[in-house]
Tab-separated table of C-alpha atoms in Angstrom:
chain	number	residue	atom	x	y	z
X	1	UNK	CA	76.459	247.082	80.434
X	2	UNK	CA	79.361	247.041	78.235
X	3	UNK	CA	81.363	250.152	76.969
X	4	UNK	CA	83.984	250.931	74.736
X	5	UNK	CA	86.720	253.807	75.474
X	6	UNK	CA	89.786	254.991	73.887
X	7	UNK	CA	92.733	257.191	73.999
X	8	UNK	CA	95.500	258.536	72.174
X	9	UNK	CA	99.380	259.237	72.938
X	10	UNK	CA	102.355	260.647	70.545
X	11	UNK	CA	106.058	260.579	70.777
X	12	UNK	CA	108.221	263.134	71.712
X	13	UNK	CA	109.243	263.082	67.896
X	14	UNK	CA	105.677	263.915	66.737
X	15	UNK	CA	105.770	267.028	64.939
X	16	UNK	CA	103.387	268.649	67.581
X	17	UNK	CA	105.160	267.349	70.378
X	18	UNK	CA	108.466	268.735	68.723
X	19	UNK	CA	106.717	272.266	68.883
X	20	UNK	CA	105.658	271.711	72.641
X	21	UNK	CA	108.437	270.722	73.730
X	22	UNK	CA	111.013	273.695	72.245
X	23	UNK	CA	107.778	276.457	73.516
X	24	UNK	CA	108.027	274.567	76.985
X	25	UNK	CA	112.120	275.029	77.005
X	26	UNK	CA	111.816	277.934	76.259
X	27	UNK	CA	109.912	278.844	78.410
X	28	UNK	CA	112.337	277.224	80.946
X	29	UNK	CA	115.109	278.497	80.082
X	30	UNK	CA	113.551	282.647	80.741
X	31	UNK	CA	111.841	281.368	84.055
X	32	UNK	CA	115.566	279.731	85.402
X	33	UNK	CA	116.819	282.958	85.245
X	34	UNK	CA	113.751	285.379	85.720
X	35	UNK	CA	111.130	283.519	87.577
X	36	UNK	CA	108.938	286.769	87.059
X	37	UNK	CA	108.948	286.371	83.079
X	38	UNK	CA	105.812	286.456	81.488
X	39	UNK	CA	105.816	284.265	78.608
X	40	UNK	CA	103.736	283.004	75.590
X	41	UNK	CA	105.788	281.327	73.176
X	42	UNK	CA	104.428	279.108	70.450
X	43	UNK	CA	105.890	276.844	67.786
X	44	UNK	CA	105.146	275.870	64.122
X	45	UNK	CA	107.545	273.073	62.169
X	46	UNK	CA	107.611	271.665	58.896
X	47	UNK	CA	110.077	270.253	56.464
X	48	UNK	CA	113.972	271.273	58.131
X	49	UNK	CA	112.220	274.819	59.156
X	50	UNK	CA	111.010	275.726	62.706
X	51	UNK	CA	109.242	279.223	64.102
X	52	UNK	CA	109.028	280.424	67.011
X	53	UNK	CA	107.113	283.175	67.912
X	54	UNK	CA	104.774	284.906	70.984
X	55	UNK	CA	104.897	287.536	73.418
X	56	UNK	CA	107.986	287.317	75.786
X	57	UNK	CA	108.475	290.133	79.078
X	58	UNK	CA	111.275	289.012	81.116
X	59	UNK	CA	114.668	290.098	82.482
X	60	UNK	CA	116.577	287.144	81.148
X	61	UNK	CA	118.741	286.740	78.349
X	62	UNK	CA	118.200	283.799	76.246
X	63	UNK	CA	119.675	282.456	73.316
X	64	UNK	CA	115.920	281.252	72.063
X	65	UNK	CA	117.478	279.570	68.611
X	66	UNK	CA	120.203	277.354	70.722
X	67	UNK	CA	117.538	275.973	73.337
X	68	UNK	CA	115.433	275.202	70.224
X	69	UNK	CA	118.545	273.393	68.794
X	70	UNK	CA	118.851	271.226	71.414
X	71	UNK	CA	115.710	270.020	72.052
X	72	UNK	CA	115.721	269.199	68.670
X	73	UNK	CA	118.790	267.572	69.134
X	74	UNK	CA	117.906	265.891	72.450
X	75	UNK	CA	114.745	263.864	70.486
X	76	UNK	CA	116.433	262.696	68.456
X	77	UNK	CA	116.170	264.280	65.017
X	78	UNK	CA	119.958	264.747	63.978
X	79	UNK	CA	120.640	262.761	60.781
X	80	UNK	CA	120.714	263.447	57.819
X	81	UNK	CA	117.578	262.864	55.326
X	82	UNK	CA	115.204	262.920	57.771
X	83	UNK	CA	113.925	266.642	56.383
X	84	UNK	CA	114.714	268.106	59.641
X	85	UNK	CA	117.672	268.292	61.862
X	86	UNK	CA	118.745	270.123	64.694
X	87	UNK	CA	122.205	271.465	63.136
X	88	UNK	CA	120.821	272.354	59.775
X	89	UNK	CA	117.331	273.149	59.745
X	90	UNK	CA	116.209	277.221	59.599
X	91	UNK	CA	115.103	278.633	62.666
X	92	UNK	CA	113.260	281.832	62.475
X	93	UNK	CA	112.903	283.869	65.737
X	94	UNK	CA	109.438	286.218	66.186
X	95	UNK	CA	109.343	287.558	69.792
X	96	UNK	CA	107.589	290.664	71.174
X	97	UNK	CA	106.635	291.670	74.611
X	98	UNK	CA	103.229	291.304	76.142
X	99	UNK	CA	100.166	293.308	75.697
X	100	UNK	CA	100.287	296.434	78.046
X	101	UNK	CA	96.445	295.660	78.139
X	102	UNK	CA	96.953	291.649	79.160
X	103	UNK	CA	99.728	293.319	81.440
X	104	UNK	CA	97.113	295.808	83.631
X	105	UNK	CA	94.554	292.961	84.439
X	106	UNK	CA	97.630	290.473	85.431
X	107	UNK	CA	99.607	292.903	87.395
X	108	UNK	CA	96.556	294.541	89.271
X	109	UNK	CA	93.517	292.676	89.102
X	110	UNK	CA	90.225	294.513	89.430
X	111	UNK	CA	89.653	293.185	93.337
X	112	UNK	CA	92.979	294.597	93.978
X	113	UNK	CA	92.232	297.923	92.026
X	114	UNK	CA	89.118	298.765	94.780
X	115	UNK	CA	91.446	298.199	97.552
X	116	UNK	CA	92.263	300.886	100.083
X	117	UNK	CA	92.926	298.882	103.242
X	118	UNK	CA	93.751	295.526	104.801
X	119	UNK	CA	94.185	294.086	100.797
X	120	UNK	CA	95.167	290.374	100.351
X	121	UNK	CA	97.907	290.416	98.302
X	122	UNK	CA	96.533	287.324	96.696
X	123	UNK	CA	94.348	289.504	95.262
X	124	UNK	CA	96.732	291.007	93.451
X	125	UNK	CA	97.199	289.425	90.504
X	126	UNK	CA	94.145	288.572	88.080
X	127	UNK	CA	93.648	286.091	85.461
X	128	UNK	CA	95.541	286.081	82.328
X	129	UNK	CA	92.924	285.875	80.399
X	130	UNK	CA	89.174	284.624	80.641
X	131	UNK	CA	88.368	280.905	80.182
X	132	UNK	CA	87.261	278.147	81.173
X	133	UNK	CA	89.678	275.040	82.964
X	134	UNK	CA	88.352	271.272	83.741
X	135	UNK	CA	89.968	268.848	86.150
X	136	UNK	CA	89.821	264.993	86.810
X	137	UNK	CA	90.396	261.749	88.199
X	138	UNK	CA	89.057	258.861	88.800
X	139	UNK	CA	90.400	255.328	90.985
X	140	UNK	CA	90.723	253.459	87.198
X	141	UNK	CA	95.057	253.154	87.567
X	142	UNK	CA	97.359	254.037	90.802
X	143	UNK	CA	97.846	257.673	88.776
X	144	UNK	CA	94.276	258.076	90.014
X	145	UNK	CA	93.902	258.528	85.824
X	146	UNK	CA	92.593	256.706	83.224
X	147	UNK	CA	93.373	253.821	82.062
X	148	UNK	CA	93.003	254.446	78.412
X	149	UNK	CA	95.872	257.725	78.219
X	150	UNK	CA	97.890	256.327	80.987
X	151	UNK	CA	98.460	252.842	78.960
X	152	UNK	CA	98.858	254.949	75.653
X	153	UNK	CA	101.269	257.247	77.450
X	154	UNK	CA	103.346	254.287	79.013
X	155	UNK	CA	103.417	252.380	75.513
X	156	UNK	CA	104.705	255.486	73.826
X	157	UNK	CA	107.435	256.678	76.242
X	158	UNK	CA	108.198	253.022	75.928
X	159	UNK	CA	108.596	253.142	72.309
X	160	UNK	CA	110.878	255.963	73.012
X	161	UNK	CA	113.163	254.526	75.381
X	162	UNK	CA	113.971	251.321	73.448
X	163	UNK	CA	114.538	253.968	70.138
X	164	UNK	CA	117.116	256.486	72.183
X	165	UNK	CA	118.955	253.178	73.884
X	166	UNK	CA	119.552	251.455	70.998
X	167	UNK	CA	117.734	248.009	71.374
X	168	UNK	CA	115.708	248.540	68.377
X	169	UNK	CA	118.098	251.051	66.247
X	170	UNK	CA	115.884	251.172	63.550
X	171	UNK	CA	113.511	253.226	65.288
X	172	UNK	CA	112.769	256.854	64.206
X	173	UNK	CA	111.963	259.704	66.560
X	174	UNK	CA	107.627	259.695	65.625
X	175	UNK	CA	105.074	257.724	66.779
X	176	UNK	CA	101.722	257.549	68.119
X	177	UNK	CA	99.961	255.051	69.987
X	178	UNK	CA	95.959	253.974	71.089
X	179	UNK	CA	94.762	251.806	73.364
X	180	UNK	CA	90.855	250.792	73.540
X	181	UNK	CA	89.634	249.410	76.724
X	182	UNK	CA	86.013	247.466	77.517
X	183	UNK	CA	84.647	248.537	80.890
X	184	UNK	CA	81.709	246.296	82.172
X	185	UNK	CA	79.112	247.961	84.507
X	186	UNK	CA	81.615	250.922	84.716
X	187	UNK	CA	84.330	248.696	85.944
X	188	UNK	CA	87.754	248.471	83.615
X	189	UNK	CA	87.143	244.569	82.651
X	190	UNK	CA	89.981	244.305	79.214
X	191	UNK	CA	92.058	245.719	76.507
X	192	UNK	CA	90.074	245.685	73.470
X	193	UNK	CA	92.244	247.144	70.776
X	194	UNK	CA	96.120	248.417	71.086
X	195	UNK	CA	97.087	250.499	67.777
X	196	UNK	CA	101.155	251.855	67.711
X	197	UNK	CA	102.647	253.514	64.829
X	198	UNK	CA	106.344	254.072	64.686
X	199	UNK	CA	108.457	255.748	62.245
X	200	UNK	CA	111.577	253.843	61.193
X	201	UNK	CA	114.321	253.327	58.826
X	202	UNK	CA	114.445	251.617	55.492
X	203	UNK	CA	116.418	248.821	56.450
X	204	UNK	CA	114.085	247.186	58.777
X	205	UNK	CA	110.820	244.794	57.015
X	206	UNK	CA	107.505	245.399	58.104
X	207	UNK	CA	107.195	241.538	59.768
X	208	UNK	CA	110.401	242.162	61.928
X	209	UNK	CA	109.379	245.659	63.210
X	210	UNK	CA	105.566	244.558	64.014
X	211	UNK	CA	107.825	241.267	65.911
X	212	UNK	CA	109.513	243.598	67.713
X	213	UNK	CA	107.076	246.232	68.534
X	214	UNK	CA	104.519	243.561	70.461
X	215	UNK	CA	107.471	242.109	72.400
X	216	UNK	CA	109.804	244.710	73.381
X	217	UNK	CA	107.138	247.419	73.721
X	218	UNK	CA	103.596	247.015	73.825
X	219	UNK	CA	104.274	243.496	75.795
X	220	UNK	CA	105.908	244.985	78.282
X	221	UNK	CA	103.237	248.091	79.226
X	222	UNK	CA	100.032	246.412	78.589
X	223	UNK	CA	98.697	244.381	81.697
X	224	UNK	CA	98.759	240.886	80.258
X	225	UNK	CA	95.482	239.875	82.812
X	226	UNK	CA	93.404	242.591	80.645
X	227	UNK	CA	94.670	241.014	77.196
X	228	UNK	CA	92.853	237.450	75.913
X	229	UNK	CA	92.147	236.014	72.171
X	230	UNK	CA	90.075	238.632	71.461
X	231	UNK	CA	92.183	241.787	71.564
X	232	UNK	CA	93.474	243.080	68.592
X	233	UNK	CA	96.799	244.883	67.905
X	234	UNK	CA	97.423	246.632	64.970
X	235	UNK	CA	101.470	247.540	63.983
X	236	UNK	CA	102.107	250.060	61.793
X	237	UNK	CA	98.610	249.036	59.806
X	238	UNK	CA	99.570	250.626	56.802
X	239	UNK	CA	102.775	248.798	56.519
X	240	UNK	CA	105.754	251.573	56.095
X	241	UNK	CA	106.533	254.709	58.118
X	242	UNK	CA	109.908	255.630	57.151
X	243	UNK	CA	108.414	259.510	56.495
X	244	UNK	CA	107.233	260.772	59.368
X	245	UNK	CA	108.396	264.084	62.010
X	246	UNK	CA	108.009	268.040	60.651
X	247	UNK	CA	108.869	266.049	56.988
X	248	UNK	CA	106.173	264.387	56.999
X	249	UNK	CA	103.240	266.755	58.505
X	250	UNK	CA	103.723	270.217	60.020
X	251	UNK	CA	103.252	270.648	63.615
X	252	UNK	CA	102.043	273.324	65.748
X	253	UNK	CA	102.216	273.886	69.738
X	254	UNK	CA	99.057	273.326	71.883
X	255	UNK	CA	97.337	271.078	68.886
X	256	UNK	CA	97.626	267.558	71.177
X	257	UNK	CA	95.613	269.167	74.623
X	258	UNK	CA	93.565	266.119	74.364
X	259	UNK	CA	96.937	263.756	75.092
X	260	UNK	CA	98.012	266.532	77.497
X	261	UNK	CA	95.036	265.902	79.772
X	262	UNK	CA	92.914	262.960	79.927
X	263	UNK	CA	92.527	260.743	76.335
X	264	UNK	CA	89.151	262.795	76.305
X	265	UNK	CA	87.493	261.153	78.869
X	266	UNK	CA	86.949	264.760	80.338
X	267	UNK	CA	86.238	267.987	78.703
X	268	UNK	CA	88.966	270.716	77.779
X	269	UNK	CA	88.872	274.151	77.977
X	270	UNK	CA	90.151	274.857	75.231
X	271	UNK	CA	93.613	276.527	76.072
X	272	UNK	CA	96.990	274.849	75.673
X	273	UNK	CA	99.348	274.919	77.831
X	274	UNK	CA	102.859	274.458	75.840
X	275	UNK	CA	105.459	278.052	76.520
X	276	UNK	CA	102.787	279.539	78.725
X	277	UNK	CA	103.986	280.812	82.060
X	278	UNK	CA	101.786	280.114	85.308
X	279	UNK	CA	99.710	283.877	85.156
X	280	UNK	CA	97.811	282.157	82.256
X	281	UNK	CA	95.319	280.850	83.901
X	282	UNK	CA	94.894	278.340	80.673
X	283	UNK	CA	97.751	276.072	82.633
X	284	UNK	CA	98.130	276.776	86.148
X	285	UNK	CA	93.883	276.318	86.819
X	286	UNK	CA	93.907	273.197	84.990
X	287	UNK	CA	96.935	272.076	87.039
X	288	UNK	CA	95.139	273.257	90.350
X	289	UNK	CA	92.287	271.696	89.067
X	290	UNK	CA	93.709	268.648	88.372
X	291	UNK	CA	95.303	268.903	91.808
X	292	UNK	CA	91.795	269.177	93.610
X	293	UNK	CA	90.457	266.497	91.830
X	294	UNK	CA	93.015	263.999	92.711
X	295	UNK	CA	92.895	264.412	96.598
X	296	UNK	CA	88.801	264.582	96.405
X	297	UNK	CA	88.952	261.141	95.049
X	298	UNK	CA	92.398	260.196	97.061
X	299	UNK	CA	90.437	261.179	100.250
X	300	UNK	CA	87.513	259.152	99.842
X	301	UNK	CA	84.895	261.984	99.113
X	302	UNK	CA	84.068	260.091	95.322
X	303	UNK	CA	85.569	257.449	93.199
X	304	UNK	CA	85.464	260.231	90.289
X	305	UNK	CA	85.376	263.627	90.282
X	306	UNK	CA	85.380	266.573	87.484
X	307	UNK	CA	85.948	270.115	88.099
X	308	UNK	CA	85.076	273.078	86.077
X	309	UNK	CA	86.691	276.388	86.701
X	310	UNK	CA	86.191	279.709	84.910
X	311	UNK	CA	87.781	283.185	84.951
X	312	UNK	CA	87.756	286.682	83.721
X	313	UNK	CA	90.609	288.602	82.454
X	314	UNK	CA	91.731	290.932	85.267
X	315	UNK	CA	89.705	289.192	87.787
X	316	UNK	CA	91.645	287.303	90.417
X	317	UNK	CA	88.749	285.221	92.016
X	318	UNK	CA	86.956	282.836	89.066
X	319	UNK	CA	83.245	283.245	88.228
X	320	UNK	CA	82.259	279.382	88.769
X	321	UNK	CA	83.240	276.259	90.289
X	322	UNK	CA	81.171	273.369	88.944
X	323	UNK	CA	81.868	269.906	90.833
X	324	UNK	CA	80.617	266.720	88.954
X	325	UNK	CA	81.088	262.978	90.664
X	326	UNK	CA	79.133	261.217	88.389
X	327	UNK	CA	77.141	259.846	91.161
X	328	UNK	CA	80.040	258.828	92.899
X	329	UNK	CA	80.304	261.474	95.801
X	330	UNK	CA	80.172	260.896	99.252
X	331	UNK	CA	78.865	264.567	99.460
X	332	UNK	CA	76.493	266.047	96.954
X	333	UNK	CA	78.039	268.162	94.073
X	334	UNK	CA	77.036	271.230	95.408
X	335	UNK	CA	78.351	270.592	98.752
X	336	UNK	CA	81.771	269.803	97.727
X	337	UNK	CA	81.900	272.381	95.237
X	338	UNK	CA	81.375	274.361	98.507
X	339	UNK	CA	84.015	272.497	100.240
X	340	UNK	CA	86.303	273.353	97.302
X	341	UNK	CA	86.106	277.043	97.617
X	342	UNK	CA	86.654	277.022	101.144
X	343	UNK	CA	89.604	274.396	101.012
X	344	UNK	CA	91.492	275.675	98.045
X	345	UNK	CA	92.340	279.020	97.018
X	346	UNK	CA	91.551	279.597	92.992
X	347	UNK	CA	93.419	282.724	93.018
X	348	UNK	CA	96.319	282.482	90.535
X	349	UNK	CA	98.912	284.000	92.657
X	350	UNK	CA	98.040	281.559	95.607
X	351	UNK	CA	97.740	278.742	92.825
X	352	UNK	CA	101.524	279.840	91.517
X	353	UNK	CA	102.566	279.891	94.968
X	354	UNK	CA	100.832	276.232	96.347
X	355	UNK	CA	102.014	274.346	93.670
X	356	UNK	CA	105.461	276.495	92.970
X	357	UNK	CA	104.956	277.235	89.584
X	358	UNK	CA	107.385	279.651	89.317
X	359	UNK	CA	110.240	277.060	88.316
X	360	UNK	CA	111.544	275.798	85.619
X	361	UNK	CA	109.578	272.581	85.537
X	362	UNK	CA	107.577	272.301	82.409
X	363	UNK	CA	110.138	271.023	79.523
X	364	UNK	CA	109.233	267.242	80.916
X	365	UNK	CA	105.747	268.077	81.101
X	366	UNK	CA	105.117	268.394	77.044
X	367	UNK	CA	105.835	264.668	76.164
X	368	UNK	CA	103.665	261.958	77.851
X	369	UNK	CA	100.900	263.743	79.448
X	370	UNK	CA	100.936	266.827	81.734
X	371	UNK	CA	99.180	264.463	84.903
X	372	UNK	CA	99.445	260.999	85.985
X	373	UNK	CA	103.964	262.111	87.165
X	374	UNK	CA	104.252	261.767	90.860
X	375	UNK	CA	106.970	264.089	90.263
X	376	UNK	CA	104.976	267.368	89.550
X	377	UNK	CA	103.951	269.252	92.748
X	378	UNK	CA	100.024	269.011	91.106
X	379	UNK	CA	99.746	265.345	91.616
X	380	UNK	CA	100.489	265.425	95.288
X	381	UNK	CA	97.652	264.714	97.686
X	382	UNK	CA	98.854	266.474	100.110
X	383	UNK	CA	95.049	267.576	101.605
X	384	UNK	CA	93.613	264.321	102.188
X	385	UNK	CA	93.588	264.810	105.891
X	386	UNK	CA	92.235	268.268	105.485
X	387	UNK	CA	89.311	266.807	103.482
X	388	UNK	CA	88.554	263.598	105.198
X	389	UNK	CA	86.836	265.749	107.867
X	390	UNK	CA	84.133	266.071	105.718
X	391	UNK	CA	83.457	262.230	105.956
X	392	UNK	CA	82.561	262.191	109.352
């Protein structure tokens, strides 16, 4: 049986990507010095203007327009007549602090509230808000991801790093990229279609950029055993993108949670995760869950797994844990979905503390996909040995 998937990635220079990453910096930048802060800070750009705005409770003392500047300045947009640049553009500040009525369900949650004696301090702080978190992965790439966001994420960080070292100087800071893959019998079998858009500068003609792009970029990423005659590429398909960043489309944190997590290829929420510190259990359950996911399929108990997790504001332990393996699992669904809740704790204080979300870690995590980095302490697989005791 044949089958068609396909998956999207942006650059950093994307107007929505600009907006993630100044809400994750700034976020960074309160947490370095106050790893208590509680922070929601979002984003909205569009021609040389940037807000920033949210609910910020912390200790620290940050200079929230001059980490804006430079990650504005670190992606790359400071020239002139690009319609936004980090020197020149306006940047209006709107901060308050948050809710006193988010704040009483964090800071006490309602198991905690009841307790009199012997109380698990994990139990101590409840959900950030109600909702509803997925997780994934599946043996497709080494990532444990798949295939279809992790090429489109590699082929767009590429088209990055050629832009910011100068072998193709033409380049502008936006782009987006797509990669279409044929899977046989549920088996990756080739690369169907490979779409990348870049922005660049006048000088450049269409022919030499679309020359460039296949060799230097998409040549380079794309597994050349999964290409043949039959895959089709198309470069900048409508022929000039010298227009493109907050001057050409406004952008807005949390709109790309779909090239945050998994190309689509399993459900979201619905919360963003872009300048929200790790009480909101919008990021640090879909990181945990993410995290469970991998080291169920690391371990052996399925070749793919999905997790659903839900919570209620104020509540520290979550309502449901839904396990799906596709018909995969070693185990039955319910049965690891069992395992799940008695190997990992969903409590968001013992998820901050596992995974050491208190840090600032999160700038790098708004370009190029939030899983899939060895790097972040989410995508270790650390528990393997704990779960291949169920195997036996």
């Amino acid at each position: 049986m044949r089958d068609f998937f396909t998956s999207e990635s942006v650059t950093s220079g994307h107007p929505d990507k600009v907006c993630d990453k100044v809400s994750d910096a700034v976020l960074d930048a309160f947490l370095s010095q106050d790893p208590n802060s509680r922070v929601a800070c979002e984003c909205s750009c569009t021609t040389d203007f940037l807000l920033i705005m949210g609910e910020i409770t912390s200790n620290a003392k940050v200079d929230v327009e001059a980490v804006a500047r430079k990650v504005i300045a670190d992606i790359g947009y400071t020239e002139d007549g690009l319609g936004f640049n980090a020197s020149t553009c306006k940047i209006l500040v709107k901060l308050n602090t948050q809710s006193a009525d988010i704040a009483l369900g964090v800071d006490n949650s309602i198991e905690f509230k009841g307790c009199t004696d012997n109380c698990d301090r994990y139990d101590k702080i409840g959900a950030g808000d109600q909702g509803i978190m997925f997780g994934y992965a599946n043996k497709e790439t080494d990532e444990l991801m798949p295939m279809p966001i992790m090429l489109s994420h590699k082929m767009c960080e590429k088209l990055e790093s050629v832009r910011k070292s100068g072998e193709l100087s033409y380049l502008r800071p936006d782009g987006k990229g797509q990669v279409t893959v044929e899977y046989e019998n549920g088996n990756v079998k080739r690369i169907e279609t490979v779409v990348l858009s870049t922005q660049h500068d006048k000088t450049v003609s269409t022919d030499q950029l679309r020359k460039d792009v296949k060799e230097k970029i998409i040549d380079k990423v794309i597994p050349s055993e999964l290409v043949d005659e039959n895959t089709k590429y198309f470069i900048n398909p409508t022929g000039r993108f010298e227009i493109g960043g907050p001057n050409g489309d406004s952008g807005l944190t949390g709109r790309k949670i779909i090239v945050d997590t998994y190309g689509g290829k399993c459900p979201h929420g619905g919360g963003a995760f872009s300048g929200k510190d790790p009480t909101k259990v919008d990021r640090s359950a879909t990181y945990m869950a993410r995290y469970i996911c991998k080291n169920i399929v690391a371990s052996g108990l399925a070749e793919e797994c999905q997790i659903q997790v839900a919570y209620a504001i104020g509540v520290a332990k979550p309502v449901s844990v839904k396990v799906n393996t596709f018909g995969t699992g070693k185990l039955s669904d319910d049965k690891l979905a069992d395992i799940i809740v008695s190997e990992f704790d969903l409590r968001p204080l013992a998820i901050i503390e596992k995974l050491d979300l208190k840090k600032p870690v999160y700038y790098d995590t708004a370009s190029y996909g939030h899983f899939g980095k060895e790097e972040y302490s989410w995508e270790k697989t650390d528990k393997v040995q704990d779960l291949k005791k169920y195997l036996a």
